[in-house]
Short mmCIF file of C-alpha atoms in Angstrom, two decimals:
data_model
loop_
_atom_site.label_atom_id
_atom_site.label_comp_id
_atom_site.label_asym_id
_atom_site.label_seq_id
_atom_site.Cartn_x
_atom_site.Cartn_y
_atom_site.Cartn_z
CA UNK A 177 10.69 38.21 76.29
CA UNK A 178 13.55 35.68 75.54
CA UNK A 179 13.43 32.60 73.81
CA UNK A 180 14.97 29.83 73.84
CA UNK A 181 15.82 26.83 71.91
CA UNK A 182 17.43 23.45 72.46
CA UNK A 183 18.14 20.59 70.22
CA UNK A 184 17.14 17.20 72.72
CA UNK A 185 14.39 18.07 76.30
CA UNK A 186 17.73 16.87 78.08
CA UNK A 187 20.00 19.36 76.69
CA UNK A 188 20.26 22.96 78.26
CA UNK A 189 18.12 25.69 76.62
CA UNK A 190 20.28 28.03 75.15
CA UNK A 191 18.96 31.71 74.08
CA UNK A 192 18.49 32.91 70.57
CA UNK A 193 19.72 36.04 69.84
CA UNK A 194 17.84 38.96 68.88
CA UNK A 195 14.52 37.28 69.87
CA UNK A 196 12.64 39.51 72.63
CA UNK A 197 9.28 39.96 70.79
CA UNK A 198 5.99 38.07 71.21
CA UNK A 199 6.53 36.62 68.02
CA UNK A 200 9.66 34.39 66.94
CA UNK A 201 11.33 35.02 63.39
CA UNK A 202 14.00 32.99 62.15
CA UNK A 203 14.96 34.20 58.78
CA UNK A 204 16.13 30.92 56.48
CA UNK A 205 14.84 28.22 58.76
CA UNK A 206 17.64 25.03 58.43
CA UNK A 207 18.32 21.75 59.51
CA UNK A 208 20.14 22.43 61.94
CA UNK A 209 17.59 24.77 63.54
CA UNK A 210 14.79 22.16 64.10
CA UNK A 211 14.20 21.37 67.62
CA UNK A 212 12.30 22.67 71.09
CA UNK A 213 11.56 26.36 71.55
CA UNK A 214 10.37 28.00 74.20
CA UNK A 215 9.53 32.02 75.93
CA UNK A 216 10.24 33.51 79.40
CA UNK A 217 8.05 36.30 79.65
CA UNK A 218 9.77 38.56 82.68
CA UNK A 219 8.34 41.88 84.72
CA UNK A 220 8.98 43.47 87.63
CA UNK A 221 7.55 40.76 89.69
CA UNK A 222 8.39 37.76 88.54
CA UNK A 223 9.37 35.63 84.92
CA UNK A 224 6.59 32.69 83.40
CA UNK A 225 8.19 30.11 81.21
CA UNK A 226 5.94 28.83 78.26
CA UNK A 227 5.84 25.12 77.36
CA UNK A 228 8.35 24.05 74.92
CA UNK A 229 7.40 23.45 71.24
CA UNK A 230 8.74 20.76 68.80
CA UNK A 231 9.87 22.30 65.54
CA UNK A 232 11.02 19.98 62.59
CA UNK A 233 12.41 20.60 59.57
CA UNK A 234 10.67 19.84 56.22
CA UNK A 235 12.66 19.20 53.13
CA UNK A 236 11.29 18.94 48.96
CA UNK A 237 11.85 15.27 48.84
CA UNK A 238 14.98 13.67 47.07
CA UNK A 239 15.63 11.71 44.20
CA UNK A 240 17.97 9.58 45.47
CA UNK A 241 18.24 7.58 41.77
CA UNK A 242 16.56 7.63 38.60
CA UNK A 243 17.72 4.53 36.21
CA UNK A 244 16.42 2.69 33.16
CA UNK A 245 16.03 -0.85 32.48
CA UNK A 246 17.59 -1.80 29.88
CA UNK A 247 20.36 0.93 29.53
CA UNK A 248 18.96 3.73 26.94
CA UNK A 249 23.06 5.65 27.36
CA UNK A 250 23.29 4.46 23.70
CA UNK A 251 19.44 5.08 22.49
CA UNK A 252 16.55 1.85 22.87
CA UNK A 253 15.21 0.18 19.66
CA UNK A 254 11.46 0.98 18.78
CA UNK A 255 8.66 -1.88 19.77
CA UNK A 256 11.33 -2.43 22.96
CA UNK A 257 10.03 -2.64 26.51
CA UNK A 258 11.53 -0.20 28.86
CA UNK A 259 11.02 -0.09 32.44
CA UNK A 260 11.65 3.24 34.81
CA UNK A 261 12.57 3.14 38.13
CA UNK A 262 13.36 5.84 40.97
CA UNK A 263 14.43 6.08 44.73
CA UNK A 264 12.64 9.01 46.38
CA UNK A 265 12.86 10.17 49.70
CA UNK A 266 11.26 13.08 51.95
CA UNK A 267 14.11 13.69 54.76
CA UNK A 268 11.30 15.27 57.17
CA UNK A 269 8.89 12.14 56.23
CA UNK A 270 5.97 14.16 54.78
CA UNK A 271 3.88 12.75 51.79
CA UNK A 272 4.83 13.49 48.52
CA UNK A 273 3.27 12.90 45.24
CA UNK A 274 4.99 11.33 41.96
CA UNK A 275 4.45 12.74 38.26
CA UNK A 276 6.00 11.36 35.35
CA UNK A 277 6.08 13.26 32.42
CA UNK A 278 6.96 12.51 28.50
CA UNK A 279 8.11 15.58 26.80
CA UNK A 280 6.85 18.30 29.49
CA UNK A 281 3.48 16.35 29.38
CA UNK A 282 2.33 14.80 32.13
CA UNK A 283 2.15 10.74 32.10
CA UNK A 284 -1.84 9.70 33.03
CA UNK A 285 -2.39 7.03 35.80
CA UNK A 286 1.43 6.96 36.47
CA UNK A 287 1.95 8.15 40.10
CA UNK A 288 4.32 5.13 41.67
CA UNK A 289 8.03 4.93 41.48
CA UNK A 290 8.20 2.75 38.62
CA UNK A 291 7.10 3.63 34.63
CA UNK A 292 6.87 0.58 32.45
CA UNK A 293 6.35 1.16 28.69
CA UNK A 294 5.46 -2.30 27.10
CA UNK A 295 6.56 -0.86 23.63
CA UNK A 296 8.88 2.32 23.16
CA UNK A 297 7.20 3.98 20.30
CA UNK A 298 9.06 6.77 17.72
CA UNK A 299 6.89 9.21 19.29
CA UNK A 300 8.88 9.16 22.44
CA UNK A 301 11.74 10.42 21.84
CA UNK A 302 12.74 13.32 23.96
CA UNK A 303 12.77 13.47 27.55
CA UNK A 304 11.44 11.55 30.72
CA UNK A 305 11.21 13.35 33.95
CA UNK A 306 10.18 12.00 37.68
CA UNK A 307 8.57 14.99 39.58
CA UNK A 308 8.49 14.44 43.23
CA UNK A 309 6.36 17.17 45.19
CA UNK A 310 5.37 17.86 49.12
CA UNK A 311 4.59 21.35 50.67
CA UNK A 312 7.91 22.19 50.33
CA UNK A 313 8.48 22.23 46.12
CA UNK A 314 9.26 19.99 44.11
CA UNK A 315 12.14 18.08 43.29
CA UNK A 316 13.13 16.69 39.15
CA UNK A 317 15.01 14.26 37.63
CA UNK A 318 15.42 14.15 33.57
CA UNK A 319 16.78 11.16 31.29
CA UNK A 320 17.32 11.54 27.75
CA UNK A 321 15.80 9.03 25.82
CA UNK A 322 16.23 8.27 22.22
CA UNK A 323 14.36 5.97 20.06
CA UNK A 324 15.93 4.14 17.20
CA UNK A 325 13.82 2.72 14.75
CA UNK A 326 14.84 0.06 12.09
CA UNK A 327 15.65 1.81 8.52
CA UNK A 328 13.25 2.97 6.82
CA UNK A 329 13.26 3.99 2.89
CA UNK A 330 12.95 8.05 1.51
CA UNK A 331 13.26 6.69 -2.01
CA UNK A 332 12.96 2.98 -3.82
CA UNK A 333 14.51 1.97 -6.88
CA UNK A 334 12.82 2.77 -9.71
CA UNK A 335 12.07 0.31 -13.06
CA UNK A 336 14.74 0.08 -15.85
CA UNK A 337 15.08 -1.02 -19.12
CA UNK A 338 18.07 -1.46 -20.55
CA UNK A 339 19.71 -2.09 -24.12
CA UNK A 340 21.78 -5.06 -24.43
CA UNK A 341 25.53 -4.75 -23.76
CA UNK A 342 24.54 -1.26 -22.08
CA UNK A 343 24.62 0.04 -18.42
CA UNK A 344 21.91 0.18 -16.14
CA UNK A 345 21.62 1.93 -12.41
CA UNK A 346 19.48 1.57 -9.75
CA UNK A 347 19.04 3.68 -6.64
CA UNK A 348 17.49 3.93 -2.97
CA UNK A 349 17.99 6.03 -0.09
CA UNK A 350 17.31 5.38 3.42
CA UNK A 351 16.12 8.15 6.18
CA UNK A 352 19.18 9.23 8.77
CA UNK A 353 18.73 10.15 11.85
CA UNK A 354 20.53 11.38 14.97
CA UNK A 355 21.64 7.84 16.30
CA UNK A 356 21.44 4.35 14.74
CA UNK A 357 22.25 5.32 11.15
CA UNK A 358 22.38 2.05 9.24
CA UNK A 359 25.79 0.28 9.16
CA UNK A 360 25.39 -2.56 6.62
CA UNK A 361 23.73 -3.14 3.36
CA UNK A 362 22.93 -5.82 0.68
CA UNK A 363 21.77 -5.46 -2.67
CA UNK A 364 19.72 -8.30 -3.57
CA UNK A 365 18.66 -9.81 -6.93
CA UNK A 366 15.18 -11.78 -7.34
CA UNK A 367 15.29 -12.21 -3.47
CA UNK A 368 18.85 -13.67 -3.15
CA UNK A 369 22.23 -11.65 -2.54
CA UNK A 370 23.25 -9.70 -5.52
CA UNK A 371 26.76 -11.09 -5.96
CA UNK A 372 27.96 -10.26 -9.55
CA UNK A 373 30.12 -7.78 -11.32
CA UNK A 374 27.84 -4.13 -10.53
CA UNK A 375 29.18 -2.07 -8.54
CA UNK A 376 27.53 -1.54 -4.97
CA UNK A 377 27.06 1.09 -2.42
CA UNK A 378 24.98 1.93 0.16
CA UNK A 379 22.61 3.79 -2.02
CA UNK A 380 23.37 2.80 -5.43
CA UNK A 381 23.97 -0.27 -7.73
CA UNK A 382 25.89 0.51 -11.04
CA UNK A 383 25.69 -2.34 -13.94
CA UNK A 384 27.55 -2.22 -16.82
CA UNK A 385 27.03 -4.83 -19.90
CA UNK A 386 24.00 -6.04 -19.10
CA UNK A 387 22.74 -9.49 -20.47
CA UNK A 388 19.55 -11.32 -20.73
CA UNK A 389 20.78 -13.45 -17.90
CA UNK A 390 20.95 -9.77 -15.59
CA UNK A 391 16.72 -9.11 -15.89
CA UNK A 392 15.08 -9.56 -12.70
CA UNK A 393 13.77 -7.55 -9.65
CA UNK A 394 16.46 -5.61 -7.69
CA UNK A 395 16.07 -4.17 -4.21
CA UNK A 396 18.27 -3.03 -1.35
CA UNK A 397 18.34 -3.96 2.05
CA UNK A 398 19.31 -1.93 5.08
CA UNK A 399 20.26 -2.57 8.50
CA UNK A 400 20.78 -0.95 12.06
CA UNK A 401 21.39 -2.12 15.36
CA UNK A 402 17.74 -2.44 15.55
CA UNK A 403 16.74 -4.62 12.62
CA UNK A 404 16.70 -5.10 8.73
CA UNK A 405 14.29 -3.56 6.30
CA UNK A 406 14.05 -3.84 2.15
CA UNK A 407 13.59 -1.42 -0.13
CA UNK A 408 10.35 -2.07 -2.46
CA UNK A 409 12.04 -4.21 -5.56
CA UNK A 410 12.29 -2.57 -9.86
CA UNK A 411 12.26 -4.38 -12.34
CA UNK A 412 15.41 -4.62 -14.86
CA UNK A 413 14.44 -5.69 -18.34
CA UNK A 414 17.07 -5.47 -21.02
CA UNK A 415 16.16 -5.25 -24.34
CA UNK A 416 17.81 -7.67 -26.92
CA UNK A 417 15.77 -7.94 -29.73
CA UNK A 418 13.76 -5.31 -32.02
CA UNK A 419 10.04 -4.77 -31.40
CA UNK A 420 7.14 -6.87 -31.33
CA UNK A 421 4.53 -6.36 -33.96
CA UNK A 422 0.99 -7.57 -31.89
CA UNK A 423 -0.98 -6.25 -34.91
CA UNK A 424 -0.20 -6.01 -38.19
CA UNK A 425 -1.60 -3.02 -40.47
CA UNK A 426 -4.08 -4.45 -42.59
CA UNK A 427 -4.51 -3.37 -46.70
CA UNK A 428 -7.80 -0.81 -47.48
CA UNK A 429 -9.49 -1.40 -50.91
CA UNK A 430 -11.66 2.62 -50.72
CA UNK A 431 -12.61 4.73 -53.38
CA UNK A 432 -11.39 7.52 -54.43
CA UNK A 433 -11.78 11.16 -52.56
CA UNK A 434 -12.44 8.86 -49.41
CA UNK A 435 -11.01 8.66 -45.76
CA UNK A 436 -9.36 5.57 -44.75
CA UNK A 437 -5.98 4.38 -42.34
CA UNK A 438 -3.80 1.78 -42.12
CA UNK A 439 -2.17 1.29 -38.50
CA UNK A 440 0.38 -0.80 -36.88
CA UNK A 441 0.51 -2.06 -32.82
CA UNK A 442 3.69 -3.27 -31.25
CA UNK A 443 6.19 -2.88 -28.07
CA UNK A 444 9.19 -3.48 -26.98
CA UNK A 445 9.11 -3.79 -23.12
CA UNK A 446 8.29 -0.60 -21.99
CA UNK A 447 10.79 1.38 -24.73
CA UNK A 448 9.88 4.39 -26.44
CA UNK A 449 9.40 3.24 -30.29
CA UNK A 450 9.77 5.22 -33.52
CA UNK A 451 7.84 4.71 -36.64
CA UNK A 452 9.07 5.40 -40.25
CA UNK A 453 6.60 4.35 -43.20
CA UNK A 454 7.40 3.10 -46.41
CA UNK A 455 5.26 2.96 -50.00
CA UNK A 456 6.41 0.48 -52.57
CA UNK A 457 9.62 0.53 -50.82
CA UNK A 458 10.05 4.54 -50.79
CA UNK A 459 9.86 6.26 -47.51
CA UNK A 460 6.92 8.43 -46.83
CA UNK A 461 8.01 11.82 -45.48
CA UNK A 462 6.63 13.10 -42.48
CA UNK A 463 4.77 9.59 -41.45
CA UNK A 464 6.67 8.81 -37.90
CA UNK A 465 3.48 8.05 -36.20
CA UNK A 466 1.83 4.43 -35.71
CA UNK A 467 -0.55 5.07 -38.30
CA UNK A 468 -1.42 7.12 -41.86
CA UNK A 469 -4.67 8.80 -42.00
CA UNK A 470 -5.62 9.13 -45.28
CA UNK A 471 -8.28 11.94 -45.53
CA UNK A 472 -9.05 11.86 -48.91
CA UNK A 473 -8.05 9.16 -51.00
CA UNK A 474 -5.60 10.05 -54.20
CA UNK A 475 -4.98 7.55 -57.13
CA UNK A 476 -1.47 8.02 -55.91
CA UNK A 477 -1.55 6.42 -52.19
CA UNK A 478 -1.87 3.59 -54.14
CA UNK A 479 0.79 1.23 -53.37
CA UNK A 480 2.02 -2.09 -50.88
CA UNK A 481 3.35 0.28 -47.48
CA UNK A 482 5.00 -1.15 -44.68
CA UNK A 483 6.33 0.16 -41.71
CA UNK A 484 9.73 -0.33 -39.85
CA UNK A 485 9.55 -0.16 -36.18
CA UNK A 486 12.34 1.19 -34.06
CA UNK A 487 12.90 0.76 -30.08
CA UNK A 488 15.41 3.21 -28.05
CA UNK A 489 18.18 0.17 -28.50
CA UNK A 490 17.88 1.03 -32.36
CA UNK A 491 16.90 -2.76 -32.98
CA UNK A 492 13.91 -2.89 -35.60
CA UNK A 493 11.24 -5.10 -37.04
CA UNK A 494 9.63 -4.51 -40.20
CA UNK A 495 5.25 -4.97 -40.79
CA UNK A 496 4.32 -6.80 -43.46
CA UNK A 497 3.21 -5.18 -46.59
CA UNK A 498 -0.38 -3.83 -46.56
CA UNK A 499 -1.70 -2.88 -49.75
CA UNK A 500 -3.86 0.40 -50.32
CA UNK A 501 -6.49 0.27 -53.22
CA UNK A 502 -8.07 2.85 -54.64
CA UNK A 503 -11.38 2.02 -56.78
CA UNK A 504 -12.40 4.84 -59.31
CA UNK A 505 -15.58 5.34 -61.24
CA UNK A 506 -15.61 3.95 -64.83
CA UNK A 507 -14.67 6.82 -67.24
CA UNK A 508 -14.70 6.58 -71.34
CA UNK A 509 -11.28 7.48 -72.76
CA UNK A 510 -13.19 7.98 -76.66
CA UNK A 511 -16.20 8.09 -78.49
CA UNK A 512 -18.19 6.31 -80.72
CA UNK A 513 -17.53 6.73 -84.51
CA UNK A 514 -20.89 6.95 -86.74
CA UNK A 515 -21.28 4.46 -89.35
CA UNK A 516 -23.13 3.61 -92.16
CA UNK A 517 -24.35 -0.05 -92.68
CA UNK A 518 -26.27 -1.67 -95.80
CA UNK A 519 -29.21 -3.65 -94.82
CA UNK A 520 -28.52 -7.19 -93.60
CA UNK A 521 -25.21 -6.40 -92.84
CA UNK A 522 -23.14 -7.04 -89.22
CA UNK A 523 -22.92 -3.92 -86.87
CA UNK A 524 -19.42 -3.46 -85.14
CA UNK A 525 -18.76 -1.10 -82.76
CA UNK A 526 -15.50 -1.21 -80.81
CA UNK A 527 -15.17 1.46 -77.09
#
C-alpha cells in the first residue's frame, strides 16, 4: 500500500510518508493537509490505483468582531438601548449556531448575529458573550459591560428643630459604586438652590445662627453622568418663642380625703418640654410632670397653682392660675352653755 495525496487533480500526486496500511492516519489533521488522497495497492502481479478522495478542512468558526452600539468602554446608563453586533465566520463553510449569553446564562430566542436590549437594566451588569459552535467546538467572544444607574440615596436628611441663634445640620448619603460615582451636588431649600451662608458638601449641610427666615424643607440633590436624583426633603423649624399652652389647667372645688388633678397641654414644635409647678407662688417639689394627681385631698393643697412650661431652647410660658378647693364637713368648735330663764323671758343662745 502507498498513498498518496495532492493538493489540485492537476498537480502530481506526491506520497505520504509512513502510510502503507489499509487505513490512512494523519495525526493533527491541518490546513494545509486538505486535499485529494488516494491508494496503490501493489503484488506480485500487478499495482490497482483507488479513486481519489476530496478531503477538506473544517475549522470552529471565527469571530471576526464583536462591538457595541453605543460604546459601553466607559460603562452605559440604565433605561439606555444597547445594540450587539458580531462578524462570524466558518473558514470550511459548515453551519454554525449562535448563543448569547448574560452572565454565563444563556440569552432565550437570541440566535442571530445581532442582540438588541431596548432598556439596559441594573441587573445586567457583568458580562456578554457570543458563542459560535459547528462540529468542530466552539469559538467565544466576552465584553464587559457595566451599568450605571442615576444616584440613588442610602440615607435622607432627617427633621430638625432648632433654637434660635443656634446651629442646625442636615445630612444624606448617596450609594457608590464601581463607575459613575456622582460628580456634582446641590443643596436645595423649599425647592430652590440653597444659596446662603451654611456650609455645603456633598453629604452634609452645616447652619449656624439660624433665624425664623432659615425654616423650611431642605434636601440634596445628586448627579452622575447618567441623570439627577433628590434626596427625600426635612423639615427645619427653629424655635423662637416659649411654648404654647393649647389647654389651660382648670381649678377643682373636691372635698376633702378625695382624688382629683389639675393638668396642663402645650408644645413647642416638636421640642422636648419640662414642667415645674407652682402653689401660691411656691414651687412644688417633685411635680415636673404635665399634671398633679392628687390622691387624697389635704386642707393643705389648697391654694391658686400654676405651671411654667419649659422647651429645650429654655424659652418658657407660664399657665394661668388654677385654683384648688377643698370643701370640709361642718364641725362645732364649742358647746352650748346651759341656762336658766324666768318665764316670759327671751332665750339666747350664741354657737
Amino acid at each position: 500500500y502507498q498513498w498518496f495525496y495532492r493538493k489540485d487533480v492537476n498537480e502530481t500526486p506526491v506520497p505520504v510518508a509512513a502510510s502503507n496500511s489499509p487505513i490512512l492516519q494523519l495525526a493533527s489533521f491541518t490546513q494545509a493537509d486538505a486535499g485529494h488522497y488516494f491508494v496503490k495497492i501493489t503484488n506480485s502481479i500487478g499495482e490497482v490505483e483507488s479513486n481519489a478522495v476530496l478531503v477538506t478542512a473544517e475549522q470552529v468558526p471565527q469571530i471576526l468582531f464583536l462591538q457595541s452600539t453605543p460604546s459601553i468602554q466607559s460603562g452605559i446608563c440604565a433605561n439606555t438601548s444597547l445594540q450587539l453586533n458580531a462578524s462570524v465566520t466558518s473558514p470550511g463553510g459548515t453551519a454554525y449556531t449562535l448563543t448569547w449569553q448574560q452572565n454565563g446564562i444563556a440569552v432565550s430566542g437570541q440566535t442571530t448575529s445581532q442582540y438588541t436590549i431596548p432598556a439596559v437594566s441594573v441587573t445586567q451588569d457583568g458580562e456578554i458573550a457570543l458563542l459560535a459552535t459547528n462540529a468542530c467546538g466552539t469559538t467565544t467572544e466576552k465584553l464587559d459591560i457595566k451599568v450605571i444607574d442615576r444616584p440613588s440615596f442610602t440615607l435622607n436628611p432627617l427633621a430638625v428643630s432648632a433654637c434660635l441663634n443656634g446651629p442646625a445640620s442636615f445630612t444624606a448619603r448617596v450609594q457608590e459604586t464601581e463607575i459613575g460615582n456622582p460628580s456634582g451636588f446641590q443643596w436645595l431649600k423649599d425647592g430652590i438652590n440653597y444659596s446662603g451662608a451654611g456650609i455645603a458638601s456633598r453629604d452634609q449641610l452645616l447652619l449656624s445662627g439660624v433665624q425664623v427666615t432659615d425654616a423650611g424643607l431642605y434636601a440634596l440633590r445628586s448627579s452622575n453622568i447618567c441623570g439627577i436624583a433628590t434626596s427625600a426633603a426635612a423639615q427645619l423649624t427653629v424655635i423662637a418663642t416659649g411654648p404654647q399652652i393649647t389647654q389651660q389647667p382648670a381649678s377643682i372645688s373636691s372635698c376633702l380625703g378625695t382624688s382629683d388633678r389639675i393638668a396642663v397641654s402645650a408644645s413647642s414644635n416638636g421640642s422636648a418640654l419640662s414642667y415645674a409647678w407652682y402653689k401660691n407662688g411656691n414651687l412644688i417639689s417633685g411635680q415636673i410632670g404635665s399634671d398633679i394627681v392628687f390622691g387624697s385631698l389635704t386642707s393643705s393643697d389648697a391654694g391658686a397653682s400654676s405651671v411654667v412650661v419649659t422647651n429645650a431652647c429654655n424659652l418658657s410660658t407660664t399657665s394661668n392660675a388654677s385654683q384648688v378647693i377643698v370643701k370640709e364637713r361642718v364641725a362645732l368648735t364649742q358647746t352650748i352653755a346651759d341656762k336658766q330663764l324666768c318665764v316670759g323671758t327671751e332665750l339666747d343662745a350664741d354657737i
